[in-house]
Amino acid sequence: MVESLEYFFQSLIQVKGVGDKFFQGLRRLLPNTRFKDILFHFPVDVIDRSYTSQIMDAEVGRVVTLKVDVLKHIPAPYIRGRKIPYKVLCSDDSGFITLNFFNAGNYLLKSMPVGAKLCISGKIEDFDGGRCMNHPDYIVPVNQFEKIAGLEPVYPLTYAITNKMIRNVVDVVLNNLPRVPEWQNDANISFTDSLKIIHRPIKNMDIVKEAKRRIAYDEILANQLVLAISRNKFKTESGAKIIPSGEFIEPFVKSFGYELTGAQKRVLSEVMTDLKSENRMLRLLQGDVGSGKTIIAMIALLATVESGGQGAFMVPTEILAQQHFETFTKLLDKSGLSDKVRIILLTGKDKGKIKTEKLSLLENGLANIVIGTHAIFQEKVKFKNLLLSVIDEQHKFGVHQRLSLTNKNSENKCNILTMTATPIPRTLAMTSFGDMDLSIIDEMPPNRKEVETKVMNMNKIDELIPSIEGQINLGILKKLYWVCPLVEESEKIDLSDAISRYEFLKTVFGDSVALIHGKMKSDEKDEIMQEFANPNGKIKILVATTVIEVGVNVPEATLMIIEHSERFGLSSLHQLRGRIGRGADKSICILLHSSKMTLVAKERLAVMKETTDGFKIAEKDLKLRGAGDILGVRQSGLVDFKIASLEDDYDLFLAASQDVKNIISIDMKNNTERWQNLKYLLQLFEYTGQIKNMKA
Ligand code: ADP
Ligand code: MG
């Protein structure tokens, strides 16, 4: 480590005035207890103490800094049940001021001896025409007047730590800041000056803001750069080059009976370019529910098979695996490929002999493609030549699961395509999945019927039921979903909601109602789902918790009722609604809500009514919820910025992503001075582990 870097990593215990007790407090307050940690502990507010005046001229109610003479101490008399303050009477040329101290001891005699000239600062109040101040914030010798009468930073605090203590430590640390190289291209304020301005705020708040934005950019830049470096490394690592012949893909695509949309074609060519290149693919395919991602995945898998490799298609639920397997099988049949391409289904349900058989098919390369659930991650599952892994709904799987798949190819050559239907705003995608390339399907297949959305009070259920009954009897309504929320914290209560709704609907609709929820065995779920998906099946009404959220395709379902829709997040509502509007008939989504609703909940429902555009919904979601909540990325620690905020520094994230591209292609390549300086930045933000991956 460079000498000046070491400065930032010294322990705060070394600072004069930091004793054991103070240090323990700092441990609670800061993520770590080194110089850099307190430097990045920014003030949350600023108190203006620059207002100075004579006692009687001071504006009442305002924070003022005064020079006073101590005249007299009036200790608090002890009166049972009454709180009388210890008073210190002071004056200046204009008049008198009483300083009130509750629960104060005799130490005041020491710090404010009669006859002393002092500087005090605090809020001045009216007191029977005279002036008083309760517990002045500062009582210091008058020679410190200049120091006090300015802007005071206000820090987040914890038990046993005062603002003054923090200020003192920060002061010492700031006084000896080393020279630091400049890693930014167009910064107006240097790193060290920025820290000084932030901790010793000045009147010009624009400059303070600029200083904060500079440090925020440093934090973002370090993060984005590290992600880009690791992506670079992943991609340049022994890539599996795929050379598709077109033998399978061409008849396969012809069998669809529809043209790919422009967006699908673009995304497909991005994927194919990756596959054909010598670099490994690590790509996130993002597209709204029903935008046609699955087809793209299937084409990519076939390209892999054409070139002699195997492919794996991972999905989060068994129902979905089953469905993809059937779709894929049908399409292969239709295109005359069923004896050339062998696909198998592998889920947790596979046991014993059947499982052993399937595993050996994969291991000796007789099966070309496997579609399945988490089961594919198991160690026992081996491939002959796995060249492509597709992971659907990728946020449902962890990062190490993703990595464990790549390791199933002994030479680390496996390409990875992940897919998500959760529309992630671009900035968020960049920060949480910044190590991946991004492809977006931003166009829906033609002839999609928009789903109409109605927002209704729960008390309208009584009118709703007969209307549903009528439509079912007339044959207009074939299938419908009835969703009851399941919030994790109170799973039991919500489940009872779903059950009692189910019981109630049974009294009206009899056997045509079924219940499905996450606590059920997967066999049971599959059976019900299959019966519901079957156009001639007896189940017409499916009461469900959010288990249906992901992927299920039942085109005959044209109505969805969501109870307590005010409890769902926007992205869940959007995903749920995506289950309908998949057939030729018009679909309706009814959002039932209780009378008690927060403003935010109201706004969410209004958004749902207004648009079906997943990206618009996601942007709105970002505004309403704050970035960290989306996808639970905050929990996963993916978005872990201390200084920068996705909401306030949106533009900085965009700028950094461009900056990083240039850094990788120019500075890193040519080992420029900026690149050297950037390494300092990475170490400062403790991305030291990743530095090993860097070339220069
Ligand atoms: P996603 O996985 O993105 O949610 P799917 O791939 O399941 O979407 O596609 C949803 C439906 O749209 C499927 O029934 C699929 O056959 C159909 N589809 C996909 N692409 C097109 C297209 N270009 N034109 C018409 N229909 C399409
Ligand atoms: Mg899908």
XYZ file of C-alpha atoms and ligand atoms in Angstrom:
724
model
C 0.000 0.000 0.000
C 1.168 3.475 -0.812
C 2.187 5.428 2.235
C -0.549 8.008 2.001
C -3.148 5.258 1.662
C -2.107 3.854 4.993
C -3.218 7.071 6.596
C -6.863 6.286 5.900
C -6.639 2.852 7.443
C -5.179 3.854 10.809
C -7.222 3.147 13.875
C -9.095 6.000 15.515
C -7.869 4.809 18.899
C -4.635 6.592 18.064
C -6.308 9.969 17.946
C -5.673 12.150 20.961
C -8.842 12.407 23.004
C -10.230 9.056 21.892
C -10.363 6.940 25.012
C -11.660 3.429 25.454
C -15.223 4.466 26.106
C -15.321 6.819 23.161
C -13.786 4.135 20.975
C -16.480 1.640 21.976
C -19.050 4.223 20.989
C -17.384 4.701 17.629
C -17.564 0.971 17.073
C -21.312 1.151 17.403
C -21.559 4.185 15.210
C -19.293 3.334 12.301
C -18.926 0.313 10.050
C -15.317 0.195 11.136
C -13.113 2.360 13.323
C -10.428 3.682 11.024
C -9.708 7.189 9.816
C -11.556 6.576 6.555
C -14.671 5.468 8.385
C -15.041 8.697 10.255
C -14.162 10.689 7.139
C -17.022 8.982 5.322
C -19.325 9.569 8.270
C -20.907 12.665 6.792
C -22.880 15.276 8.682
C -26.601 15.003 8.113
C -27.325 18.618 8.879
C -25.682 21.956 9.454
C -26.478 24.429 12.230
C -25.757 28.020 11.427
C -24.025 29.635 14.397
C -22.693 32.510 12.395
C -25.442 34.778 13.636
C -23.925 36.981 16.317
C -25.481 39.848 18.182
C -25.812 41.709 21.482
C -28.114 39.937 23.930
C -31.054 42.297 23.699
C -30.793 42.804 19.931
C -30.822 39.079 19.149
C -33.817 37.726 17.325
C -35.784 35.546 19.761
C -36.034 31.882 18.808
C -32.882 31.931 16.719
C -29.547 30.215 17.265
C -27.118 32.944 18.230
C -23.513 33.100 19.319
C -22.847 35.642 22.066
C -19.952 37.086 24.070
C -21.007 37.435 27.694
C -19.694 38.164 31.194
C -20.635 35.756 33.973
C -22.331 37.692 36.796
C -23.822 35.263 39.239
C -24.726 31.625 39.934
C -28.145 30.777 41.319
C -28.081 27.069 42.300
C -31.378 25.229 42.016
C -33.232 25.065 45.336
C -34.536 21.598 46.099
C -38.292 21.628 45.962
C -40.014 18.278 45.996
C -41.857 17.451 42.791
C -40.737 20.561 40.979
C -37.986 21.009 38.555
C -36.146 24.231 39.006
C -33.072 24.857 36.922
C -29.653 25.898 38.055
C -29.278 29.435 36.727
C -26.287 31.406 35.641
C -26.835 35.082 35.073
C -24.732 36.732 32.376
C -24.678 40.081 30.642
C -23.219 42.239 27.926
C -23.556 45.960 27.202
C -27.127 45.541 25.990
C -28.586 43.653 28.948
C -28.930 40.342 30.793
C -29.410 36.721 29.911
C -30.241 33.791 32.188
C -28.728 30.455 31.294
C -30.833 27.555 32.566
C -29.416 24.150 33.382
C -31.650 21.314 34.407
C -30.057 18.508 36.416
C -26.831 20.462 36.494
C -24.183 20.074 39.132
C -21.610 22.317 40.688
C -19.198 21.758 37.806
C -20.728 24.884 36.312
C -18.907 26.958 38.878
C -15.698 25.692 37.414
C -16.485 26.091 33.753
C -18.253 29.407 34.220
C -16.548 31.203 37.081
C -18.058 34.522 38.065
C -16.280 37.327 36.250
C -15.237 35.196 33.269
C -15.732 36.366 29.703
C -17.258 33.540 27.675
C -18.595 32.721 24.293
C -21.939 30.903 24.348
C -24.065 29.591 21.530
C -27.601 28.273 21.475
C -31.215 29.190 20.932
C -32.142 32.463 22.599
C -35.604 32.803 24.133
C -37.752 35.493 25.638
C -38.150 35.345 29.419
C -40.578 37.851 30.874
C -39.204 40.545 28.618
C -35.665 39.499 29.437
C -33.621 36.813 27.646
C -32.746 33.246 28.514
C -31.055 30.234 26.987
C -31.670 26.615 28.033
C -28.584 24.474 28.001
C -26.356 26.446 25.640
C -24.834 24.169 22.991
C -21.450 25.765 23.527
C -19.807 27.479 26.480
C -16.186 28.176 25.602
C -13.525 30.770 26.373
C -14.068 33.918 24.417
C -10.953 33.359 22.328
C -12.780 30.497 20.636
C -15.526 32.783 19.428
C -14.386 32.675 15.809
C -14.345 28.917 15.828
C -17.855 28.582 17.190
C -19.523 31.387 15.281
C -19.790 29.539 11.998
C -21.503 26.584 10.442
C -21.606 23.540 12.647
C -21.897 20.119 11.034
C -24.378 17.839 12.768
C -23.476 14.159 12.792
C -25.504 11.034 13.293
C -24.755 10.053 16.889
C -25.108 7.192 19.255
C -25.257 6.661 22.987
C -22.379 8.323 24.857
C -21.101 10.165 21.814
C -21.710 13.858 21.335
C -21.497 15.949 18.246
C -18.573 17.790 19.758
C -16.637 14.561 20.231
C -17.119 13.612 16.602
C -16.150 17.082 15.469
C -12.953 16.953 17.437
C -11.861 13.611 16.019
C -12.781 14.599 12.491
C -10.842 17.800 12.974
C -7.673 15.983 13.920
C -8.028 13.515 11.061
C -8.689 16.311 8.571
C -5.707 18.359 9.745
C -3.198 15.768 8.620
C -4.761 14.495 5.399
C -2.066 13.283 3.026
C -1.782 14.222 -0.611
C -3.973 11.983 -2.688
C -3.751 11.434 -6.446
C -6.591 12.621 -8.677
C -8.475 9.786 -10.346
C -11.362 11.809 -11.671
C -11.124 13.539 -15.006
C -13.151 16.686 -14.545
C -13.533 17.190 -10.828
C -13.532 20.799 -9.670
C -12.786 19.928 -6.074
C -10.137 17.423 -5.056
C -10.877 14.407 -2.886
C -9.249 15.878 0.213
C -10.733 19.332 -0.279
C -14.136 17.762 -0.670
C -13.802 16.011 2.677
C -12.736 19.264 4.293
C -15.665 21.164 2.826
C -18.140 18.484 3.852
C -16.935 18.345 7.441
C -16.253 22.056 7.767
C -19.195 23.380 5.837
C -19.113 26.817 4.306
C -21.921 29.287 3.593
C -22.036 28.438 -0.082
C -24.171 25.319 0.036
C -23.737 24.721 -3.666
C -20.074 24.054 -3.071
C -20.816 21.730 -0.165
C -23.181 19.874 -2.432
C -20.596 19.657 -5.167
C -18.090 18.264 -2.689
C -20.542 15.583 -1.609
C -21.307 14.671 -5.185
C -17.634 14.305 -5.867
C -17.210 11.755 -3.113
C -20.444 10.043 -4.169
C -19.010 9.737 -7.650
C -15.820 8.253 -6.235
C -17.846 5.623 -4.470
C -19.913 4.807 -7.553
C -16.890 4.804 -9.813
C -14.979 2.387 -7.604
C -17.947 0.029 -7.500
C -18.683 0.141 -11.221
C -15.052 -0.218 -12.108
C -14.622 -3.322 -10.012
C -17.718 -4.899 -11.515
C -16.481 -4.111 -14.997
C -13.071 -5.558 -14.233
C -14.514 -8.811 -12.950
C -16.832 -9.016 -15.926
C -13.883 -8.442 -18.200
C -11.968 -11.168 -16.517
C -14.886 -13.578 -16.709
C -15.353 -12.898 -20.375
C -11.758 -13.136 -21.439
C -11.335 -16.370 -19.529
C -11.183 -19.352 -21.846
C -14.404 -18.792 -23.740
C -16.472 -21.519 -25.239
C -16.780 -20.608 -28.862
C -20.019 -21.761 -30.348
C -20.293 -22.226 -34.098
C -23.944 -22.731 -34.962
C -24.656 -24.296 -38.345
C -28.285 -23.267 -38.561
C -29.312 -26.877 -39.018
C -31.667 -26.869 -36.054
C -32.360 -23.209 -35.596
C -33.817 -22.591 -39.032
C -36.599 -25.217 -38.994
C -37.178 -24.416 -35.316
C -37.800 -20.732 -35.909
C -40.026 -21.533 -38.894
C -42.173 -23.739 -36.674
C -43.259 -20.829 -34.469
C -45.892 -19.614 -36.886
C -44.978 -16.019 -36.061
C -42.193 -13.579 -36.762
C -39.830 -12.586 -34.015
C -40.359 -8.992 -32.954
C -37.700 -6.418 -33.779
C -36.591 -6.411 -30.155
C -36.350 -10.199 -30.083
C -34.236 -10.166 -33.253
C -31.904 -7.538 -31.813
C -31.495 -9.372 -28.544
C -31.003 -12.684 -30.302
C -28.206 -11.246 -32.376
C -26.558 -9.846 -29.221
C -26.713 -13.290 -27.670
C -25.426 -14.997 -30.807
C -22.537 -12.568 -31.117
C -21.544 -13.428 -27.574
C -21.833 -17.148 -28.207
C -19.769 -17.003 -31.369
C -17.017 -14.989 -29.791
C -14.143 -16.523 -27.906
C -15.146 -14.660 -24.782
C -17.499 -16.104 -22.285
C -21.009 -14.736 -22.297
C -22.429 -13.269 -19.127
C -25.618 -11.577 -20.183
C -28.805 -10.485 -18.486
C -31.831 -10.654 -20.728
C -34.502 -8.412 -19.418
C -37.990 -8.332 -20.840
C -41.457 -7.794 -19.546
C -43.721 -10.724 -18.775
C -44.803 -12.273 -22.065
C -42.310 -10.363 -24.169
C -40.939 -13.631 -25.552
C -37.730 -14.335 -23.687
C -38.244 -18.087 -23.497
C -38.100 -18.463 -27.255
C -34.800 -16.596 -27.353
C -33.390 -18.898 -24.703
C -34.506 -21.941 -26.638
C -32.871 -20.707 -29.836
C -29.617 -20.054 -27.994
C -29.759 -23.544 -26.491
C -30.258 -25.060 -29.935
C -27.314 -23.090 -31.299
C -25.221 -24.653 -28.570
C -26.406 -28.115 -29.505
C -25.657 -27.471 -33.188
C -22.121 -26.762 -32.230
C -21.811 -30.005 -30.260
C -22.341 -28.661 -26.753
C -24.975 -29.172 -24.089
C -27.330 -26.647 -22.610
C -29.084 -26.250 -19.275
C -32.249 -24.243 -18.679
C -32.882 -23.439 -15.054
C -36.225 -22.172 -13.756
C -37.397 -21.435 -10.213
C -40.449 -23.711 -9.997
C -41.397 -27.206 -11.066
C -44.570 -26.003 -12.710
C -42.549 -23.715 -14.884
C -39.969 -26.382 -15.707
C -42.750 -28.698 -16.750
C -44.312 -26.020 -18.906
C -41.080 -25.064 -20.639
C -40.303 -28.709 -21.207
C -43.651 -29.284 -22.884
C -43.417 -26.158 -25.019
C -39.905 -27.036 -26.119
C -40.859 -30.646 -26.885
C -43.850 -29.548 -28.956
C -41.801 -27.072 -30.963
C -39.096 -29.643 -31.634
C -41.742 -32.074 -32.798
C -43.264 -29.492 -35.066
C -39.914 -28.688 -36.618
C -39.005 -32.336 -37.166
C -36.141 -32.280 -34.704
C -37.398 -34.608 -32.025
C -35.015 -37.399 -32.955
C -32.027 -35.089 -33.387
C -32.244 -33.037 -30.230
C -32.836 -34.784 -26.974
C -34.171 -32.762 -24.066
C -34.849 -34.012 -20.576
C -36.639 -32.652 -17.546
C -34.874 -32.762 -14.207
C -36.576 -31.666 -11.002
C -36.583 -32.544 -7.334
C -39.289 -35.069 -8.146
C -36.866 -37.299 -9.992
C -35.758 -40.105 -7.709
C -34.089 -43.474 -7.843
C -33.631 -45.236 -11.139
C -35.181 -42.539 -13.271
C -32.901 -39.955 -11.779
C -29.810 -42.110 -12.232
C -30.766 -42.628 -15.831
C -31.219 -38.950 -16.473
C -27.932 -38.126 -14.818
C -26.066 -40.590 -16.951
C -27.695 -39.213 -20.106
C -26.249 -35.845 -19.194
C -22.884 -37.143 -18.172
C -22.276 -39.115 -21.347
C -23.719 -36.391 -23.546
C -26.695 -38.335 -24.867
C -29.066 -35.678 -23.599
C -28.425 -32.350 -25.304
C -30.549 -30.066 -23.182
C -31.814 -30.285 -19.634
C -34.675 -28.192 -18.337
C -35.154 -28.156 -14.611
C -35.164 -26.553 -11.212
C -32.562 -26.142 -8.473
C -32.005 -29.877 -8.916
C -29.587 -29.046 -11.736
C -27.256 -27.286 -9.284
C -26.646 -30.470 -7.338
C -23.115 -31.714 -7.316
C -24.112 -35.108 -8.681
C -25.268 -33.528 -11.890
C -22.416 -33.691 -14.383
C -22.227 -32.799 -18.018
C -20.115 -33.990 -20.864
C -19.751 -30.576 -22.406
C -21.939 -27.878 -20.892
C -21.528 -24.735 -22.986
C -24.600 -22.684 -22.124
C -26.607 -22.221 -18.954
C -29.808 -20.258 -19.098
C -31.172 -19.084 -15.778
C -34.757 -17.847 -15.801
C -35.948 -15.353 -13.205
C -32.365 -14.994 -12.234
C -32.962 -12.946 -9.077
C -34.578 -15.981 -7.505
C -31.235 -17.707 -7.574
C -28.176 -16.624 -5.665
C -24.883 -15.564 -7.114
C -23.073 -18.690 -5.952
C -25.687 -20.881 -7.587
C -24.992 -19.033 -10.774
C -21.309 -19.643 -10.276
C -21.770 -23.290 -9.369
C -23.311 -23.790 -12.797
C -20.372 -22.253 -14.568
C -18.175 -24.726 -12.733
C -20.021 -27.648 -14.231
C -17.820 -27.219 -17.224
C -14.417 -28.445 -16.158
C -12.623 -25.893 -18.279
C -14.735 -22.997 -17.068
C -16.061 -22.343 -20.506
C -19.747 -22.215 -19.803
C -21.622 -19.239 -21.194
C -24.331 -17.765 -19.056
C -27.598 -16.191 -20.072
C -29.783 -15.004 -17.239
C -33.296 -13.750 -17.726
C -35.653 -11.685 -15.677
C -39.176 -10.458 -16.188
C -38.844 -8.013 -13.346
C -38.283 -4.792 -15.176
C -35.343 -3.263 -13.444
C -34.712 0.400 -14.102
C -31.502 0.736 -16.022
C -29.580 2.403 -13.212
C -30.509 -0.295 -10.799
C -29.648 -3.017 -13.259
C -26.254 -1.429 -13.659
C -25.539 -1.337 -9.990
C -26.893 -4.685 -8.953
C -26.030 -6.650 -12.053
C -23.217 -4.445 -13.195
C -21.036 -7.448 -13.867
C -23.333 -8.516 -16.679
C -24.032 -7.245 -20.137
C -27.591 -6.186 -20.568
C -30.061 -7.013 -23.345
C -33.540 -5.618 -23.208
C -36.669 -6.766 -25.016
C -38.655 -3.559 -24.996
C -41.405 -4.543 -27.378
C -44.336 -6.905 -26.955
C -45.383 -9.408 -29.605
C -48.109 -7.910 -31.829
C -51.811 -8.512 -31.309
C -51.431 -8.556 -27.578
C -54.615 -7.429 -25.934
C -54.104 -4.811 -23.281
C -55.410 -5.886 -19.921
C -57.988 -3.518 -18.508
C -57.462 -2.771 -14.835
C -60.163 -1.768 -12.379
C -59.617 -0.566 -8.847
C -62.448 -1.461 -6.472
C -63.254 -1.341 -2.798
C -63.450 -4.726 -1.112
C -67.076 -4.099 -0.172
C -68.003 -4.519 -3.843
C -67.380 -8.265 -3.606
C -71.084 -8.887 -3.112
C -71.793 -7.436 -6.552
C -68.772 -9.064 -8.124
C -69.670 -12.652 -7.348
C -73.035 -12.791 -9.191
C -71.476 -11.061 -12.168
C -68.728 -13.689 -12.337
C -71.300 -16.412 -11.952
C -73.309 -15.002 -14.827
C -70.310 -14.790 -17.134
C -69.177 -18.296 -16.342
C -72.642 -19.645 -17.034
C -72.771 -17.827 -20.353
C -69.393 -19.291 -21.259
C -67.825 -15.833 -21.674
C -65.516 -16.407 -18.750
C -63.559 -19.655 -18.918
C -60.868 -19.383 -16.288
C -60.005 -16.897 -13.582
C -57.401 -16.323 -10.913
C -58.366 -15.171 -7.447
C -55.272 -13.977 -5.611
C -54.960 -13.497 -1.865
C -51.776 -11.903 -0.598
C -49.186 -13.779 1.322
C -46.879 -11.534 3.201
C -44.035 -13.361 4.804
C -44.315 -11.977 8.301
C -47.822 -13.172 8.773
C -47.945 -16.174 6.510
C -50.396 -18.000 8.713
C -52.960 -15.251 8.847
C -52.809 -14.679 5.112
C -53.047 -18.321 4.362
C -56.202 -18.417 6.413
C -57.417 -15.534 4.240
C -56.887 -17.608 1.138
C -58.456 -20.674 2.699
C -61.548 -18.893 3.897
C -61.950 -17.208 0.523
C -61.673 -20.615 -1.077
C -64.283 -22.076 1.279
C -66.586 -19.191 0.540
C -66.237 -19.451 -3.230
C -66.892 -23.174 -3.023
C -70.327 -22.459 -1.580
C -71.115 -20.533 -4.742
C -69.142 -22.307 -7.452
C -68.740 -25.807 -6.047
C -66.127 -28.086 -7.570
C -64.909 -25.632 -10.128
C -62.874 -23.827 -7.420
C -59.411 -24.967 -6.376
C -56.846 -23.635 -3.936
C -53.116 -23.458 -4.487
C -50.493 -22.113 -2.100
C -46.813 -22.343 -1.303
C -47.218 -24.689 1.653
C -48.612 -27.440 -0.548
C -46.559 -30.345 -1.861
C -45.318 -29.795 -5.359
C -47.128 -32.859 -6.677
C -50.379 -31.465 -5.456
C -49.620 -28.036 -6.890
C -48.689 -29.478 -10.259
C -51.861 -31.491 -10.447
C -54.056 -28.512 -9.716
C -52.109 -26.274 -12.052
C -52.382 -28.777 -14.855
C -56.098 -29.145 -14.345
C -56.481 -25.372 -14.389
C -54.299 -24.999 -17.495
C -56.335 -27.622 -19.317
C -59.026 -25.748 -21.316
C -61.453 -28.608 -20.680
C -60.411 -29.156 -17.074
C -63.037 -28.780 -14.380
C -61.159 -26.123 -12.408
C -62.309 -22.709 -13.505
C -61.430 -20.614 -10.496
C -57.979 -20.826 -9.017
C -57.637 -19.277 -5.578
C -53.963 -18.659 -5.090
C -51.367 -16.989 -3.012
C -48.495 -15.483 -4.967
C -47.165 -18.878 -6.037
C -48.618 -18.183 -9.451
C -46.505 -15.094 -9.833
C -43.811 -16.673 -11.909
C -44.180 -17.802 -15.479
C -47.389 -19.804 -15.616
C -49.174 -19.699 -18.950
C -52.940 -20.238 -19.124
C -54.265 -18.321 -22.136
C -57.913 -19.084 -21.278
C -57.636 -17.153 -18.031
C -59.078 -13.728 -18.728
C -59.925 -12.433 -15.287
C -57.764 -11.856 -12.267
C -59.043 -10.636 -8.944
C -56.461 -9.519 -6.443
C -57.632 -9.126 -2.874
C -55.882 -6.676 -0.597
C -54.045 -5.392 -3.596
C -52.935 -2.463 -1.452
C -50.560 -4.826 0.325
C -48.662 -5.839 -2.787
C -45.683 -4.075 -4.232
C -45.891 -2.708 -7.733
C -43.646 -5.308 -9.265
C -45.630 -8.158 -7.727
C -48.856 -6.666 -9.012
C -47.356 -6.313 -12.439
C -46.066 -9.876 -12.456
C -49.406 -11.192 -11.288
C -51.325 -9.253 -13.879
C -48.995 -10.656 -16.511
C -50.692 -14.039 -16.008
C -53.750 -12.810 -17.881
C -54.058 -11.212 -21.302
C -52.262 -14.170 -22.861
C -55.019 -15.331 -25.170
C -57.218 -13.955 -27.921
C -59.901 -12.656 -25.564
C -59.910 -9.418 -23.661
C -58.761 -9.671 -20.063
C -59.645 -7.747 -16.942
C -57.743 -7.337 -13.713
C -59.665 -6.221 -10.641
C -57.677 -4.759 -7.776
C -59.685 -5.039 -4.587
C -58.579 -2.922 -1.691
C -59.732 -2.294 1.856
C -60.963 1.098 2.955
C -57.833 1.712 4.933
C -55.062 2.540 2.519
C -51.895 4.563 2.736
C -51.265 7.303 0.210
C -48.464 5.316 -1.340
C -50.719 2.278 -1.716
C -53.318 4.464 -3.414
C -50.706 5.758 -5.775
C -49.514 2.246 -6.592
C -52.998 1.165 -7.574
C -53.413 4.303 -9.658
C -50.205 3.448 -11.508
C -51.474 -0.065 -12.186
C -54.696 1.314 -13.587
C -52.886 3.806 -15.740
C -50.308 1.632 -17.457
C -49.314 -1.919 -18.299
C -45.806 -0.903 -19.341
C -43.420 -2.787 -17.082
C -40.649 -0.245 -17.417
C -42.869 2.686 -16.536
C -44.094 0.716 -13.544
C -40.556 -0.055 -12.483
C -39.471 3.585 -12.669
C -42.502 4.552 -10.628
C -41.692 1.791 -8.183
C -38.202 3.167 -7.812
C -39.647 6.559 -6.923
C -42.243 5.220 -4.510
C -40.145 2.666 -2.729
C -36.574 3.669 -3.039
C -34.142 1.628 -5.017
C -32.925 -0.721 -2.351
C -36.257 -2.395 -1.876
C -36.616 -3.478 -5.436
C -35.757 -7.136 -5.783
C -34.646 -7.074 -2.190
C -31.265 -5.969 -3.426
C -30.599 -4.194 -0.183
C -30.721 -7.475 1.670
C -28.509 -9.176 -0.818
C -25.969 -6.440 -0.256
C -25.670 -5.793 -3.934
C -26.495 -2.173 -3.678
C -24.503 -1.114 -0.721
C -23.632 2.511 -1.111
C -22.908 4.549 1.936
C -22.541 7.941 0.358
C -24.168 7.802 -3.050
C -27.886 7.250 -3.394
C -29.648 5.831 -6.410
C -32.389 8.384 -6.030
C -30.274 11.527 -5.754
C -27.291 10.551 -7.833
C -29.038 8.861 -10.727
C -27.050 10.907 -13.222
C -23.763 9.984 -11.567
C -24.480 6.304 -12.071
C -25.055 6.939 -15.746
C -21.921 9.039 -16.054
C -19.826 6.461 -14.220
C -20.940 3.680 -16.496
C -19.661 5.624 -19.506
C -16.508 6.622 -17.676
C -15.781 3.005 -16.774
C -16.059 1.950 -20.401
C -13.373 4.452 -21.327
C -11.201 3.497 -18.404
C -11.261 -0.155 -19.364
C -10.613 0.440 -23.033
C -8.062 3.236 -22.708
C -6.539 3.703 -19.268
C -6.358 0.118 -18.164
C -5.054 -0.966 -21.535
C -2.370 1.696 -21.770
C -1.589 1.759 -18.083
C -2.058 5.522 -17.993
C -1.426 7.737 -15.010
C -5.150 7.872 -14.410
C -5.224 4.099 -14.212
C -2.538 4.171 -11.546
C -4.554 6.724 -9.623
C -7.703 4.673 -9.983
C -5.977 1.775 -8.297
C -5.538 4.057 -5.331
C -9.289 4.723 -5.405
C -10.083 1.012 -5.488
C -7.880 0.390 -2.493
C -9.383 3.296 -0.651
C -12.802 1.697 -1.122
C -11.341 -1.650 -0.161
C -11.781 -3.533 -3.376
C -8.384 -5.028 -2.767
C -9.468 -8.608 -3.415
C -10.560 -7.648 -6.887
C -7.317 -5.881 -7.628
C -5.620 -9.220 -7.979
C -7.693 -9.738 -11.098
C -6.309 -6.657 -12.721
C -3.705 -6.869 -15.387
C -1.644 -3.753 -14.956
P -41.618 -14.454 -21.384
O -40.803 -15.668 -21.112
O -40.811 -13.277 -21.801
O -42.564 -14.113 -20.290
P -42.691 -16.093 -23.407
O -41.453 -16.422 -24.096
O -43.293 -17.097 -22.498
O -42.514 -14.731 -22.635
O -43.745 -15.657 -24.500
C -45.086 -15.438 -24.179
C -45.973 -15.936 -25.303
O -45.756 -15.145 -26.456
C -45.657 -17.358 -25.688
O -46.874 -18.049 -25.845
C -44.911 -17.227 -27.005
O -45.150 -18.321 -27.859
C -45.479 -15.963 -27.591
N -44.538 -15.227 -28.447
C -43.217 -15.072 -28.239
N -42.663 -14.316 -29.226
C -43.670 -13.987 -30.068
C -43.744 -13.232 -31.283
N -42.679 -12.636 -31.810
N -44.948 -13.107 -31.864
C -46.040 -13.680 -31.329
N -46.049 -14.426 -30.215
C -44.875 -14.574 -29.573
Mg -40.926 -16.540 -19.012
